Short mmCIF file of C-alpha atoms and ligand atoms in Angstrom, two decimals:
data_model
loop_
_atom_site.label_atom_id
_atom_site.label_comp_id
_atom_site.label_asym_id
_atom_site.label_seq_id
_atom_site.Cartn_x
_atom_site.Cartn_y
_atom_site.Cartn_z
CA MET A 27 163.52 -15.84 211.68
CA SER A 28 164.50 -14.78 208.17
CA SER A 29 161.60 -15.90 206.04
CA ALA A 30 157.90 -16.73 206.20
CA LYS A 31 155.97 -19.30 204.24
CA LEU A 32 152.72 -18.67 202.45
CA THR A 33 150.56 -21.37 200.96
CA LEU A 34 148.26 -20.13 198.21
CA ASN A 35 146.19 -22.36 195.94
CA GLY A 36 148.29 -25.33 197.05
CA GLU A 37 151.62 -23.67 196.17
CA GLU A 38 154.13 -22.71 198.84
CA TYR A 39 156.01 -19.41 198.64
CA GLU A 40 158.83 -18.11 200.75
CA LEU A 41 158.66 -14.47 201.80
CA PRO A 42 161.58 -12.56 203.33
CA VAL A 43 161.17 -11.24 206.86
CA VAL A 44 162.51 -7.85 207.94
CA VAL A 45 163.21 -7.11 211.61
CA GLY A 46 163.55 -3.55 212.86
CA SER A 47 165.93 -2.26 215.54
CA GLU A 48 163.24 -2.67 218.23
CA GLY A 49 162.42 -6.20 217.11
CA GLU A 50 159.33 -5.28 215.05
CA THR A 51 158.79 -7.95 212.44
CA GLY A 52 157.54 -7.39 208.92
CA VAL A 53 156.85 -9.93 206.21
CA ASP A 54 158.22 -8.40 203.01
CA ILE A 55 155.57 -8.80 200.31
CA THR A 56 157.20 -6.49 197.75
CA ARG A 57 157.43 -9.34 195.22
CA LEU A 58 154.23 -11.13 196.22
CA ARG A 59 152.20 -10.17 193.16
CA GLY A 60 155.00 -11.07 190.78
CA GLN A 61 155.45 -14.44 192.51
CA THR A 62 151.83 -15.39 193.14
CA GLY A 63 149.54 -13.04 191.19
CA ALA A 64 147.91 -12.07 194.51
CA VAL A 65 148.07 -8.86 196.52
CA THR A 66 147.43 -8.34 200.23
CA LEU A 67 144.25 -6.66 201.42
CA ASP A 68 144.58 -4.40 204.45
CA SER A 69 141.95 -1.72 204.37
CA GLY A 70 142.96 1.21 206.54
CA TYR A 71 146.57 -0.11 206.47
CA GLY A 72 146.39 -1.36 210.09
CA ASN A 73 148.91 -4.12 209.35
CA THR A 74 150.90 -2.55 206.57
CA GLY A 75 154.42 -1.26 207.04
CA SER A 76 154.63 1.32 204.26
CA CYS A 77 158.35 2.03 204.64
CA LYS A 78 161.44 1.54 206.78
CA SER A 79 162.04 4.62 208.89
CA ASN A 80 164.47 5.60 211.62
CA ILE A 81 162.66 8.70 212.89
CA CYS A 82 160.04 7.65 215.41
CA PHE A 83 159.29 4.52 217.43
CA ILE A 84 155.92 3.70 218.98
CA ASN A 85 154.97 0.65 221.00
CA GLY A 86 151.21 0.98 221.32
CA GLU A 87 150.83 -1.89 223.78
CA LYS A 88 153.38 -0.45 226.21
CA GLY A 89 152.56 3.23 225.61
CA ILE A 90 156.07 4.05 224.33
CA LEU A 91 156.87 6.98 222.05
CA ARG A 92 160.46 7.90 221.14
CA TYR A 93 161.91 10.37 218.67
CA ARG A 94 165.21 9.06 217.26
CA GLY A 95 165.34 6.75 220.30
CA ILE A 96 164.76 9.42 222.95
CA PRO A 97 161.65 8.92 225.16
CA ILE A 98 158.97 11.57 224.74
CA GLU A 99 158.86 12.08 228.52
CA GLN A 100 162.51 13.22 228.54
CA LEU A 101 162.05 15.49 225.55
CA ALA A 102 158.91 17.08 227.03
CA GLU A 103 160.73 17.75 230.28
CA HIS A 104 164.14 18.93 229.06
CA ALA A 105 164.06 20.00 225.43
CA THR A 106 162.86 22.97 223.41
CA PHE A 107 160.75 22.65 220.28
CA PRO A 108 163.56 23.87 217.95
CA GLU A 109 165.89 21.29 219.51
CA VAL A 110 163.34 18.52 218.92
CA SER A 111 162.71 19.77 215.38
CA TYR A 112 166.44 19.59 214.66
CA LEU A 113 166.57 16.10 216.14
CA LEU A 114 163.73 14.88 213.95
CA ILE A 115 164.82 16.58 210.75
CA TYR A 116 168.59 16.08 210.92
CA GLY A 117 168.72 12.85 212.94
CA LYS A 118 170.68 13.96 216.02
CA LEU A 119 170.42 16.38 218.91
CA PRO A 120 172.14 19.62 217.88
CA ASN A 121 175.28 20.72 219.70
CA ALA A 122 175.35 24.27 221.09
CA ALA A 123 176.65 25.86 217.86
CA GLU A 124 174.21 23.92 215.66
CA LEU A 125 171.29 24.83 217.88
CA SER A 126 172.17 28.48 217.97
CA ASP A 127 172.53 28.53 214.16
CA PHE A 128 169.23 26.70 213.71
CA ARG A 129 167.38 29.02 216.12
CA GLU A 130 168.79 32.05 214.38
CA LYS A 131 167.61 30.78 211.00
CA LEU A 132 164.16 29.94 212.38
CA THR A 133 163.97 33.51 213.62
CA TYR A 134 165.41 35.39 210.66
CA HIS A 135 163.21 33.60 208.11
CA SER A 136 159.99 34.19 210.07
CA MET A 137 158.63 37.03 207.98
CA ILE A 138 156.53 36.18 204.97
CA HIS A 139 156.97 38.08 201.73
CA GLU A 140 154.93 41.31 201.87
CA ASP A 141 153.14 40.34 198.66
CA MET A 142 151.92 37.15 200.31
CA LYS A 143 150.09 39.25 202.89
CA LYS A 144 147.73 40.22 200.08
CA PHE A 145 146.60 36.59 199.81
CA PHE A 146 144.98 36.97 203.21
CA GLU A 147 142.76 39.75 201.88
CA GLY A 148 141.09 37.27 199.57
CA PHE A 149 140.04 34.86 202.29
CA SER A 150 136.68 35.32 203.97
CA HIS A 151 137.00 36.34 207.63
CA THR A 152 135.07 33.15 208.42
CA ALA A 153 137.64 30.96 206.59
CA HIS A 154 138.84 28.02 208.66
CA PRO A 155 142.50 28.65 209.54
CA MET A 156 143.41 25.14 208.35
CA ALA A 157 142.23 26.12 204.86
CA ILE A 158 144.36 29.25 205.06
CA LEU A 159 147.37 27.36 206.39
CA SER A 160 147.29 24.66 203.71
CA SER A 161 146.76 27.19 200.89
CA MET A 162 149.49 29.51 202.14
CA VAL A 163 151.96 26.67 202.62
CA ALA A 164 151.35 25.46 199.04
CA SER A 165 151.66 29.08 197.86
CA LEU A 166 155.12 29.43 199.44
CA GLN A 167 156.38 27.35 196.52
CA THR A 168 155.48 30.21 194.16
CA TYR A 169 157.95 32.43 196.01
CA TYR A 170 160.65 29.81 196.59
CA PRO A 171 160.46 27.49 193.57
CA GLU A 172 164.06 26.29 193.59
CA GLU A 173 164.62 22.72 194.72
CA VAL A 174 167.84 21.71 196.42
CA ASP A 175 169.42 18.31 195.97
CA GLY A 176 171.78 17.45 198.80
CA GLY A 177 173.20 19.83 201.41
CA GLU A 178 171.02 22.02 203.60
CA ASP A 179 167.64 22.68 202.03
CA PRO A 180 166.67 26.33 202.68
CA ASN A 181 163.02 25.46 202.02
CA ILE A 182 163.00 23.36 205.19
CA ILE A 183 164.10 26.34 207.26
CA ARG A 184 161.72 28.70 205.44
CA LEU A 185 158.77 26.42 206.03
CA MET A 186 159.60 25.85 209.71
CA ALA A 187 160.09 29.58 210.27
CA LYS A 188 157.16 30.93 208.27
CA ALA A 189 154.42 28.45 209.21
CA LYS A 190 153.96 30.02 212.65
CA THR A 191 153.66 33.49 211.08
CA ILE A 192 151.06 32.22 208.61
CA ALA A 193 149.15 30.53 211.44
CA ALA A 194 149.12 33.67 213.60
CA TYR A 195 148.13 35.86 210.63
CA ALA A 196 145.23 33.48 209.89
CA TYR A 197 143.98 34.11 213.42
CA LYS A 198 144.43 37.89 213.20
CA LYS A 199 142.57 37.84 209.90
CA SER A 200 139.64 35.96 211.49
CA ILE A 201 139.25 38.56 214.26
CA GLY A 202 139.93 41.54 212.02
CA GLN A 203 143.05 42.73 213.82
CA PRO A 204 146.22 44.00 212.13
CA PHE A 205 148.98 41.47 211.58
CA ILE A 206 151.75 41.57 214.17
CA TYR A 207 155.24 41.05 212.77
CA PRO A 208 157.56 38.46 214.31
CA ARG A 209 160.30 39.73 216.61
CA ASN A 210 163.86 38.50 216.27
CA ASP A 211 164.55 38.68 220.00
CA LEU A 212 161.90 36.09 220.85
CA SER A 213 162.08 32.30 220.96
CA TYR A 214 159.93 30.16 218.62
CA SER A 215 157.04 29.71 221.08
CA GLU A 216 157.21 33.30 222.35
CA ASN A 217 157.22 34.64 218.83
CA PHE A 218 154.11 32.71 217.92
CA LEU A 219 152.24 33.83 221.05
CA HIS A 220 153.40 37.41 220.45
CA MET A 221 152.04 37.35 216.86
CA MET A 222 148.78 35.85 218.12
CA PHE A 223 148.08 38.04 221.09
CA ALA A 224 149.97 41.34 220.80
CA VAL A 225 148.11 44.39 219.47
CA PRO A 226 149.85 47.52 218.11
CA THR A 227 148.35 49.76 220.82
CA GLU A 228 149.60 47.90 223.90
CA GLU A 229 152.71 46.34 225.35
CA TYR A 230 152.51 42.55 225.42
CA ALA A 231 154.89 40.29 227.30
CA VAL A 232 154.44 36.56 226.68
CA PRO A 233 153.52 34.89 230.00
CA GLU A 234 156.14 32.28 230.93
CA VAL A 235 153.50 29.68 231.78
CA LEU A 236 152.09 29.94 228.24
CA ARG A 237 155.51 29.76 226.62
CA GLN A 238 156.32 26.66 228.58
CA ALA A 239 152.96 24.98 227.91
CA LEU A 240 153.20 25.71 224.18
CA ASN A 241 156.74 24.32 224.07
CA VAL A 242 155.53 21.02 225.57
CA LEU A 243 152.46 20.86 223.34
CA LEU A 244 154.54 21.36 220.21
CA ILE A 245 157.07 18.72 221.28
CA LEU A 246 154.35 16.17 222.03
CA HIS A 247 152.85 16.62 218.58
CA ALA A 248 156.14 16.72 216.67
CA ASP A 249 156.02 13.22 215.21
CA HIS A 250 154.00 10.04 215.32
CA GLU A 251 155.42 7.81 212.60
CA GLN A 252 153.11 6.73 209.76
CA ASN A 253 149.85 8.40 210.83
CA CYS A 254 147.30 9.60 208.27
CA SER A 255 148.85 13.02 207.59
CA THR A 256 152.47 11.81 207.60
CA SER A 257 151.57 8.98 205.24
CA THR A 258 149.88 11.60 203.05
CA VAL A 259 153.07 13.69 203.04
CA ARG A 260 155.04 10.58 202.06
CA ILE A 261 152.56 9.56 199.37
CA VAL A 262 152.58 13.03 197.81
CA GLY A 263 156.35 13.32 198.23
CA SER A 264 156.83 9.92 196.58
CA SER A 265 155.73 11.45 193.28
CA GLN A 266 158.65 13.87 193.82
CA ALA A 267 156.26 16.72 194.52
CA ASN A 268 158.02 19.63 196.22
CA LEU A 269 158.22 20.10 199.99
CA TYR A 270 155.52 22.79 200.18
CA ALA A 271 153.01 20.77 198.13
CA SER A 272 153.66 17.63 200.16
CA ILE A 273 153.28 19.40 203.52
CA SER A 274 150.19 21.28 202.35
CA ALA A 275 148.60 17.91 201.56
CA GLY A 276 149.56 16.68 205.04
CA ILE A 277 147.86 19.72 206.58
CA CYS A 278 144.66 18.85 204.71
CA ALA A 279 144.83 15.24 205.92
CA LEU A 280 145.33 16.41 209.49
CA TRP A 281 142.23 18.59 209.33
CA GLY A 282 139.74 15.69 209.58
CA PRO A 283 137.99 15.06 212.93
CA LEU A 284 139.31 11.51 213.17
CA HIS A 285 142.88 12.84 213.07
CA GLY A 286 144.12 16.32 214.10
CA GLY A 287 140.64 17.81 213.89
CA ALA A 288 139.76 15.74 216.96
CA ASN A 289 141.09 18.41 219.34
CA GLN A 290 138.53 20.90 218.03
CA ALA A 291 135.88 18.17 218.07
CA VAL A 292 136.69 17.32 221.72
CA LEU A 293 136.15 20.89 222.84
CA GLU A 294 132.92 21.16 220.87
CA MET A 295 131.77 17.88 222.41
CA LEU A 296 132.57 19.08 225.95
CA GLU A 297 130.70 22.33 225.28
CA GLN A 298 127.75 20.38 223.93
CA ILE A 299 127.70 18.21 227.08
CA ARG A 300 127.95 21.31 229.30
CA ASP A 301 125.11 23.05 227.45
CA ASP A 302 123.03 19.91 227.70
CA GLY A 303 123.14 19.95 231.50
CA ALA A 304 126.56 18.25 231.93
CA ASP A 305 124.93 14.81 231.79
CA TYR A 306 128.13 13.06 230.69
CA LYS A 307 126.69 9.59 231.31
CA LYS A 308 124.14 10.22 228.57
CA TYR A 309 127.02 10.85 226.17
CA VAL A 310 128.90 7.75 227.25
CA ALA A 311 125.71 5.81 226.46
CA LYS A 312 125.41 7.55 223.07
CA ALA A 313 129.03 6.63 222.25
CA LYS A 314 128.25 2.98 222.99
CA ASP A 315 125.03 2.92 220.99
CA LYS A 316 125.73 1.41 217.58
CA ASN A 317 122.62 3.12 216.17
CA ASP A 318 124.00 6.51 217.14
CA ASP A 319 126.96 7.84 215.15
CA PHE A 320 128.18 9.90 218.13
CA ARG A 321 131.77 8.97 219.01
CA MET A 322 133.58 9.94 222.17
CA MET A 323 136.02 12.38 220.60
CA GLY A 324 139.52 12.22 222.08
CA PHE A 325 139.14 8.53 222.89
CA GLY A 326 140.72 5.61 221.10
CA HIS A 327 143.76 5.29 218.92
CA ARG A 328 144.77 3.06 216.06
CA VAL A 329 148.12 2.28 217.67
CA TYR A 330 147.89 2.96 221.43
CA LYS A 331 145.93 0.16 223.02
CA ASN A 332 146.92 0.80 226.63
CA PHE A 333 147.54 4.48 227.13
CA ASP A 334 148.73 7.41 225.07
CA PRO A 335 151.92 8.69 226.75
CA ARG A 336 151.26 12.15 225.33
CA ALA A 337 147.85 12.25 227.06
CA THR A 338 149.48 11.32 230.39
CA ILE A 339 151.89 14.27 230.10
CA LEU A 340 149.16 16.66 228.97
CA ARG A 341 146.69 15.74 231.71
CA LYS A 342 149.29 16.84 234.28
CA GLN A 343 150.25 19.87 232.23
CA ALA A 344 146.60 20.96 231.89
CA ASP A 345 146.13 20.78 235.67
CA GLU A 346 149.32 22.79 236.27
CA VAL A 347 148.57 25.49 233.71
CA LEU A 348 144.99 25.95 234.87
CA THR A 349 146.13 26.23 238.49
CA LYS A 350 148.90 28.72 237.61
CA LEU A 351 146.51 30.82 235.54
CA GLY A 352 143.82 30.56 238.23
CA ILE A 353 141.32 29.15 235.73
CA ASN A 354 138.47 27.02 236.99
CA ASP A 355 137.21 25.48 233.79
CA PRO A 356 133.99 23.45 234.07
CA LEU A 357 134.96 21.76 230.81
CA LEU A 358 138.00 20.25 232.49
CA GLU A 359 135.72 18.84 235.19
CA ILE A 360 133.44 17.32 232.54
CA ALA A 361 136.52 15.93 230.78
CA LYS A 362 137.75 14.27 233.98
CA GLN A 363 134.34 12.78 234.74
CA LEU A 364 134.02 11.47 231.22
CA GLU A 365 137.45 9.95 231.47
CA GLU A 366 136.63 8.22 234.74
CA VAL A 367 133.31 6.82 233.57
CA ALA A 368 134.72 5.64 230.27
CA LEU A 369 137.82 4.06 231.79
CA ASN A 370 135.62 1.91 234.02
CA ASP A 371 133.04 1.07 231.41
CA GLU A 372 133.10 -2.39 229.89
CA TYR A 373 132.56 -1.08 226.33
CA PHE A 374 135.63 1.15 226.52
CA VAL A 375 137.72 -1.36 228.48
CA GLN A 376 137.03 -4.21 226.04
CA ARG A 377 137.98 -2.05 223.07
CA ASN A 378 141.02 -0.51 224.77
CA LEU A 379 139.65 2.98 224.32
CA TYR A 380 141.70 5.47 226.34
CA PRO A 381 141.96 9.24 226.17
CA ASN A 382 144.37 10.28 223.43
CA VAL A 383 146.52 13.40 223.05
CA ASP A 384 143.58 15.41 221.74
CA PHE A 385 141.49 14.86 224.82
CA TYR A 386 143.60 17.24 226.89
CA SER A 387 145.30 19.45 224.32
CA GLY A 388 142.06 21.34 223.63
CA ILE A 389 141.62 22.21 227.31
CA LEU A 390 145.15 23.57 227.38
CA TYR A 391 144.78 25.59 224.20
CA ARG A 392 141.55 27.03 225.54
CA ALA A 393 143.29 28.02 228.80
CA MET A 394 145.98 29.70 226.70
CA GLY A 395 143.33 31.82 224.96
CA ILE A 396 143.63 30.05 221.63
CA PRO A 397 140.25 29.86 219.86
CA THR A 398 138.75 26.47 219.10
CA ASN A 399 139.09 26.67 215.32
CA MET A 400 142.86 27.23 215.74
CA PHE A 401 143.41 23.98 217.67
CA THR A 402 144.16 21.88 214.62
CA VAL A 403 146.51 24.58 213.34
CA MET A 404 148.41 24.21 216.63
CA PHE A 405 148.67 20.48 215.97
CA ALA A 406 149.96 21.23 212.47
CA LEU A 407 152.66 23.59 213.78
CA GLY A 408 153.81 20.87 216.15
CA ARG A 409 153.71 18.13 213.51
CA LEU A 410 155.63 20.18 210.95
CA PRO A 411 159.15 18.93 211.82
CA GLY A 412 157.87 15.32 211.75
CA TRP A 413 156.34 15.75 208.31
CA ILE A 414 159.52 17.42 207.07
CA ALA A 415 161.69 14.66 208.52
CA HIS A 416 159.62 11.98 206.76
CA TRP A 417 159.61 13.90 203.47
CA LYS A 418 163.39 14.29 203.72
CA GLU A 419 163.94 10.63 204.63
CA LEU A 420 161.85 9.56 201.66
CA ARG A 421 163.61 11.90 199.24
CA GLU A 422 167.03 10.73 200.43
CA ASP A 423 166.12 7.05 200.11
CA PRO A 424 167.67 5.78 196.87
CA GLY A 425 165.24 2.84 196.87
CA ALA A 426 162.10 4.99 197.25
CA ARG A 427 159.39 4.32 194.65
CA ILE A 428 156.22 6.19 193.87
CA ASN A 429 153.52 5.03 196.30
CA ARG A 430 150.89 3.19 194.39
CA PRO A 431 148.76 0.63 196.25
CA ARG A 432 146.69 -2.03 194.55
CA GLN A 433 143.05 -2.87 195.21
CA ILE A 434 140.62 -5.75 195.11
CA TYR A 435 138.05 -4.73 192.54
CA THR A 436 134.44 -5.51 193.55
CA GLY A 437 132.52 -3.61 190.85
CA PRO A 438 130.57 -4.96 187.85
CA THR A 439 132.36 -7.28 185.49
CA GLU A 440 132.59 -6.27 181.82
CA ASN A 441 129.26 -5.18 180.35
CA ASP A 442 128.25 -3.12 177.34
CA PHE A 443 127.48 0.56 177.04
CA VAL A 444 123.71 1.11 176.78
CA PRO A 445 122.52 4.06 174.65
CA LEU A 446 120.54 6.69 176.61
CA ASP A 447 117.14 5.90 175.04
CA GLN A 448 117.43 2.22 175.96
CA ARG A 449 118.25 2.67 179.67
CA ASP A 450 115.72 1.91 182.45
N1 CMC B 511 133.95 6.33 220.80
C1 CMC B 511 133.19 5.22 220.79
N2 CMC B 511 133.56 4.05 220.23
C2 CMC B 511 134.76 4.01 219.64
C3 CMC B 511 135.64 5.12 219.62
C4 CMC B 511 135.20 6.31 220.23
N3 CMC B 511 135.97 7.39 220.22
N4 CMC B 511 136.77 4.79 218.98
C5 CMC B 511 136.65 3.52 218.60
N5 CMC B 511 135.42 3.04 219.01
C6 CMC B 511 134.93 1.67 218.84
C7 CMC B 511 134.46 1.41 217.42
O1 CMC B 511 133.09 1.71 217.26
C8 CMC B 511 134.76 -0.05 217.28
O2 CMC B 511 133.78 -0.78 217.97
P1 CMC B 511 133.30 -2.23 217.42
O3 CMC B 511 134.53 -3.10 217.52
O4 CMC B 511 132.20 -2.62 218.34
O5 CMC B 511 132.85 -2.00 216.00
C9 CMC B 511 136.07 -0.24 218.06
O6 CMC B 511 136.03 0.79 219.06
C10 CMC B 511 137.35 -0.10 217.22
O7 CMC B 511 137.28 1.16 216.56
P2 CMC B 511 137.86 1.46 215.12
O8 CMC B 511 137.10 2.59 214.52
O9 CMC B 511 137.97 0.19 214.34
O10 CMC B 511 139.33 1.93 215.50
P3 CMC B 511 140.33 2.62 214.51
O11 CMC B 511 141.67 2.16 214.92
O12 CMC B 511 139.94 2.42 213.09
O13 CMC B 511 140.12 4.17 214.82
C11 CMC B 511 140.27 6.28 215.85
C12 CMC B 511 140.93 4.91 215.66
C13 CMC B 511 141.25 7.18 216.59
C14 CMC B 511 139.97 6.90 214.47
C15 CMC B 511 138.95 6.09 216.65
O14 CMC B 511 139.23 5.55 217.92
C16 CMC B 511 138.15 7.39 216.78
O15 CMC B 511 137.36 7.72 215.90
N6 CMC B 511 138.39 8.17 217.89
C17 CMC B 511 137.75 9.46 218.04
C18 CMC B 511 138.50 10.50 217.21
C19 CMC B 511 139.82 10.88 217.85
O16 CMC B 511 139.90 11.13 219.04
N7 CMC B 511 140.88 10.97 217.00
C20 CMC B 511 142.21 11.41 217.43
C21 CMC B 511 143.24 10.32 217.38
S1 CMC B 511 144.73 10.76 218.28
C22 CMC B 511 145.41 12.08 217.43
C23 CMC B 511 145.93 11.67 216.09
O17 CMC B 511 146.93 10.94 216.03
O18 CMC B 511 145.36 12.12 215.10
#
């Protein structure tokens, strides 16, 4: 199949068809308006391919997720987060020398400029860490304004290395503890946990079970093709805005409860159910009631209509981590009961609503001692290499154009200005 036919107002038009490497088919409507005067309408972009990309493949019907062709299950089991970041950003698994160089750079660029620490003083101690993260990431540009065309972009390394320090500092700020500097002898995940949980007065060794769990969590969140925040990064980047500005915008998009903010919302929902007598069936009924705006947070996905492979990995991981840490969390019990009821309920079955990645990530973060308002920051740290990879792909695409959708206008037709004293 190389073209599609469209009949509009009695005229027939031929539209080219593009087929991706996994057989996904797209009707190319780039010239539709010029040819026909019409645009397509796809609110929420559920059927719109916004770009060609070779970074991430998802098959929502079959529950497949691959980064650069490699199944997420294999990466979660065998890889480290820096390895996966390299894979996403530079397009291939690093060899030993490349990985060691990349790790070293991620470590040696971890500190943020001492002057930037003063920014934290200005934030209220109640500031949401996502607000701090997005502001600080945008502010990095003021310290590293140079843009690099071609070759290795040091801003990519800086951003990857410093984001975890900013995130941990945001947490320390919120609890009024002194900032803990990164340590060059620690791995990416260890360093983050060290900056989060160490205090100057005590020795702190990162527990292996936490390091391992964090590594998997970060890998599972590392990319998810054209989701809301990644599309935001691409839209902002398409105006040739710098890396820091584009990623800061992505962080803001991720914050919302329908996207990355869902992990915080899941935990708050589970707590609400627990405090309300653990009557989870009442909440399933509320989620089904169209007159009630309560949604079952952590359920449903725009793309996965069978199961979310990340949720499958995390459910197992959550069980393992809680067992190893000897935690008996009633919220996990409520989560499992909710899952069972919902999976067997006609409303959820008919709409293909399954637990998504956020349903279990919150339980894991909680077991790791990470406070609820930091959950979405954790998602952002994981998603960072994906955002960077998409920004880089866009900037290296010679055919890239500024993103500028059209609309179907439904407002008033032309009418005259009415002076103030003559208005109703
Ligand atoms: N609880 C109850 N009903 C739901 C839910 C839910 N969580 N999700 C979807 N529905 C219903 C919805 O009311 C609609 O019903 P009907 O056909 O009768 O009108 C139907 O299912 C389709 O929903 P939709 O809103 O058209 O689906 P969408 O593809 O636009 O939205 C979603 C996807 C993820 C925003 C949505 O499922 C949702 O709000 N889920 C809860 C928030 C959440 O967990 N978000 C995290 C997503 S995964 C992490 C990430 O990638 O960000």
